[in-house]
Coordinates of N, CA and C in Angstrom, one line a residue:
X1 N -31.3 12.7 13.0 CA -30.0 13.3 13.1 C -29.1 12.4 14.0
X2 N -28.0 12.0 13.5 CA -27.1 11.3 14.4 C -26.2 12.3 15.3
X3 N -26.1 11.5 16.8 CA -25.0 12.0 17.7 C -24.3 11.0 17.9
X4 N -22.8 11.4 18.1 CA -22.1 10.0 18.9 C -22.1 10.2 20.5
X5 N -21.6 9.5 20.8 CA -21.5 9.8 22.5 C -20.1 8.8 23.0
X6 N -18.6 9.4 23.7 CA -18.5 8.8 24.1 C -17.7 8.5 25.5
X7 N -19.2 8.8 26.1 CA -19.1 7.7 27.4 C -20.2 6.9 27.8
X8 N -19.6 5.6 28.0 CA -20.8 4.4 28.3 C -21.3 4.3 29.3
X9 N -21.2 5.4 30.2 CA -22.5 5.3 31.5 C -23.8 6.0 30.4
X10 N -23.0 7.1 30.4 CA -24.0 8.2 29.4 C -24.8 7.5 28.2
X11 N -24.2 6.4 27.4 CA -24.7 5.3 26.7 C -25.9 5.2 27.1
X12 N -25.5 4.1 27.8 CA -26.3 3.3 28.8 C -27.5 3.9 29.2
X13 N -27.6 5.1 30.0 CA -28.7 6.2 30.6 C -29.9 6.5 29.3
X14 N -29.0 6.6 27.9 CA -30.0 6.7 26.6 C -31.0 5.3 26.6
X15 N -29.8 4.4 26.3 CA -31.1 3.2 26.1 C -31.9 2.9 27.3
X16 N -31.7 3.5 28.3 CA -32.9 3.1 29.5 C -33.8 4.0 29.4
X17 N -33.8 5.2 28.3 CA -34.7 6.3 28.0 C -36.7 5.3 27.5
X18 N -37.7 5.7 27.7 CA -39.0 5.8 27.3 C -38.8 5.4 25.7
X19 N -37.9 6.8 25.0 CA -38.3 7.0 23.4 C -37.2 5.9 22.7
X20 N -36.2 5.2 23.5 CA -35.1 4.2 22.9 C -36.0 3.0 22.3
X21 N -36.1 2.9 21.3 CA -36.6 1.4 20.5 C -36.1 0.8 20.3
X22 N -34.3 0.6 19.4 CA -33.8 -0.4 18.9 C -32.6 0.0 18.9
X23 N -31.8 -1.1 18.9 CA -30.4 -1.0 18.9 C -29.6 -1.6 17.4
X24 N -28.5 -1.3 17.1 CA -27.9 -2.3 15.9 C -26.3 -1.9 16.5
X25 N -25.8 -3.1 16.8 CA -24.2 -3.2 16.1 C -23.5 -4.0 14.9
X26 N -22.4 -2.8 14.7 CA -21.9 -2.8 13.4 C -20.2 -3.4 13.7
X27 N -19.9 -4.0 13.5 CA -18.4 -4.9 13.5 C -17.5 -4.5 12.7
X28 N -16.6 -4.0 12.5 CA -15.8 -3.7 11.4 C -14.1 -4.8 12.2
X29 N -14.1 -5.3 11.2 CA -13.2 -6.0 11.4 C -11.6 -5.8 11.4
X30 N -11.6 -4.9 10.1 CA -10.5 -4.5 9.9 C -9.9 -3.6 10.9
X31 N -10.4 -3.0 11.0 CA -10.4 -1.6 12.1 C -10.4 -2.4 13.8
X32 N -11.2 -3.5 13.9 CA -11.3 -3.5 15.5 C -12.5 -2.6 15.4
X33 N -13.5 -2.0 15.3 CA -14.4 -1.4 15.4 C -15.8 -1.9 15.8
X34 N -16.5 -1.5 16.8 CA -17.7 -1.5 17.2 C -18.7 -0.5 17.3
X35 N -19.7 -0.8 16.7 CA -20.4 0.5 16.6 C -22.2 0.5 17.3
X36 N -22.1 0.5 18.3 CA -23.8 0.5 19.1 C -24.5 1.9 18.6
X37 N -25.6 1.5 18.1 CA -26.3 2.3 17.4 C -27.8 2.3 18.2
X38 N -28.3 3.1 18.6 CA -29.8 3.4 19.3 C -30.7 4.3 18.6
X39 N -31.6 4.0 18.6 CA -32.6 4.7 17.6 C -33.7 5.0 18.5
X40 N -33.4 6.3 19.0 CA -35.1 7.1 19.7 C -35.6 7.9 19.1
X41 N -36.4 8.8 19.3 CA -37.5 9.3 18.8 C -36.9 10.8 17.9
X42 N -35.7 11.6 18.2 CA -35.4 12.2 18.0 C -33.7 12.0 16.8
X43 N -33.1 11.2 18.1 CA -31.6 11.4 17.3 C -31.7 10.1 17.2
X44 N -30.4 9.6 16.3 CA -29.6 8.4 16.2 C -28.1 8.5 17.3
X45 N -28.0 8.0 18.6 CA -27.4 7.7 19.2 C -26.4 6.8 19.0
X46 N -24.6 7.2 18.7 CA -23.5 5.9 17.9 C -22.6 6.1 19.2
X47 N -22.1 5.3 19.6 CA -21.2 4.8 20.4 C -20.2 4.2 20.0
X48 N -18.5 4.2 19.5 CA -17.7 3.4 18.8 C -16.5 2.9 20.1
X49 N -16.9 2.0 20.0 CA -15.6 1.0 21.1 C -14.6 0.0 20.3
X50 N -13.4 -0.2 20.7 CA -12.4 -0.5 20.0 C -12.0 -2.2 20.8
X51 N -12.9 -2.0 22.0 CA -12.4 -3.2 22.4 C -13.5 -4.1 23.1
X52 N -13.2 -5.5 22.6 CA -14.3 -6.1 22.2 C -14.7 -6.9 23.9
X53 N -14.3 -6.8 24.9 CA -14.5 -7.3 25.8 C -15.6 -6.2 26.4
X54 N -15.3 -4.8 26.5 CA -16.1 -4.0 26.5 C -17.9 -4.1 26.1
X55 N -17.0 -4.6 24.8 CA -18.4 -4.2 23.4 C -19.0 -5.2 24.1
X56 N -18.8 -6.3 24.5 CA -19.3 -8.0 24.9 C -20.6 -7.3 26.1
X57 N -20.0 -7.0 27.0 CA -20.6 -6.5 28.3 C -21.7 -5.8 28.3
X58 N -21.4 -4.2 27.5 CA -22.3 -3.0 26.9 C -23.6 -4.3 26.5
X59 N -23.3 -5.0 25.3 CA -24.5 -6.1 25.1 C -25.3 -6.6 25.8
X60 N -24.7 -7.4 27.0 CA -25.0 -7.7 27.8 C -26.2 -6.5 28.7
X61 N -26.0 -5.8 28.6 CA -26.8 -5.1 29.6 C -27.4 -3.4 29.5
X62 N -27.8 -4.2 27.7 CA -28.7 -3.6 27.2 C -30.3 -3.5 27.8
X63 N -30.8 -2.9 27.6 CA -32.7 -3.6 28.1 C -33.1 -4.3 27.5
X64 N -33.6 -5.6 28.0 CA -34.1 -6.9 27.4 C -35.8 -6.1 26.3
X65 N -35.7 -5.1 26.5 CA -37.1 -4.4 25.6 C -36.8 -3.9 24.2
X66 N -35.0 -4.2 24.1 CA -34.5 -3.6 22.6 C -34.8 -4.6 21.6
X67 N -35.2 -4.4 20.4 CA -34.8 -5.4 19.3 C -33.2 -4.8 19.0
X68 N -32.5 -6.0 19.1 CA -31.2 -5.6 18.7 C -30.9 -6.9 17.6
X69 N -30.2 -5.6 16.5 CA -30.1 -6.0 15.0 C -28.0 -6.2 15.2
X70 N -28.2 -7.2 14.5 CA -26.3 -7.7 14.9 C -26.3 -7.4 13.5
X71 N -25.6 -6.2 12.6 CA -25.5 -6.4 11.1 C -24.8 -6.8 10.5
X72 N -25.1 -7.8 9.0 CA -23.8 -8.5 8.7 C -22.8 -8.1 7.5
X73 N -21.9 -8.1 7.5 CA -20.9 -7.5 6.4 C -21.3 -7.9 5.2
X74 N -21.0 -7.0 4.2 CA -21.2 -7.5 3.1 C -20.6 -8.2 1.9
X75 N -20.2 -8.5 0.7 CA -19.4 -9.3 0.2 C -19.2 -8.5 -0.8
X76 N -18.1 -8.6 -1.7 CA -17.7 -7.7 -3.0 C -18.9 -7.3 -4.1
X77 N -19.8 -7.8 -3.6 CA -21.4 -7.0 -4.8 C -22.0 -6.1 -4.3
X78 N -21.4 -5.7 -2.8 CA -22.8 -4.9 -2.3 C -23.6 -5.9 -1.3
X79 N -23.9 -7.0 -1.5 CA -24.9 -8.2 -0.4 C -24.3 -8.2 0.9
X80 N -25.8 -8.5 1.3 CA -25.6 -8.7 2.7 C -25.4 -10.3 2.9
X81 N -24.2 -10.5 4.0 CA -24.1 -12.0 4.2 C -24.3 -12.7 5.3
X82 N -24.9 -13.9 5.3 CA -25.8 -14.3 6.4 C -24.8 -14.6 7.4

């Protein structure tokens, strides 16, 4: 089940959780959009930030124990592009 959350202490406090495994952000370009995504044991935790100096930082000081997936856009077929 997804929740969003937004404030980024409260963020933050999730991914320093036991049950937090992984992270993924999502880039939307058109929009300015960032999307930190945390996957624990229960919910899907989304975070959307509009500004990318923000978004820069939040990364930064993630737990070095996340696999974090940077996802890439895709192209007019549906593919994912490298």
């Amino acid at each position: 089940m997804p929740q969003e959350v937004s404030d980024i202490k409260q963020f933050i406090e999730i991914c320093r959780r036991k049950d937090a495994s992984s992270a993924r952000i999502k880039r939307n370009r058109k929009t300015q959009q960032i999307k930190f995504k945390v996957r624990c044991h229960r919910f899907l935790y989304t975070l959307v930030l509009k500004d990318s100096d923000k978004a820069d930082k939040l990364k930064q000081s993630l737990p070095p124990k996340f696999t974090i997936n940077d996802v890439p856009k895709r192209n007019k077929k549906g593919k994912r592009v490298a």
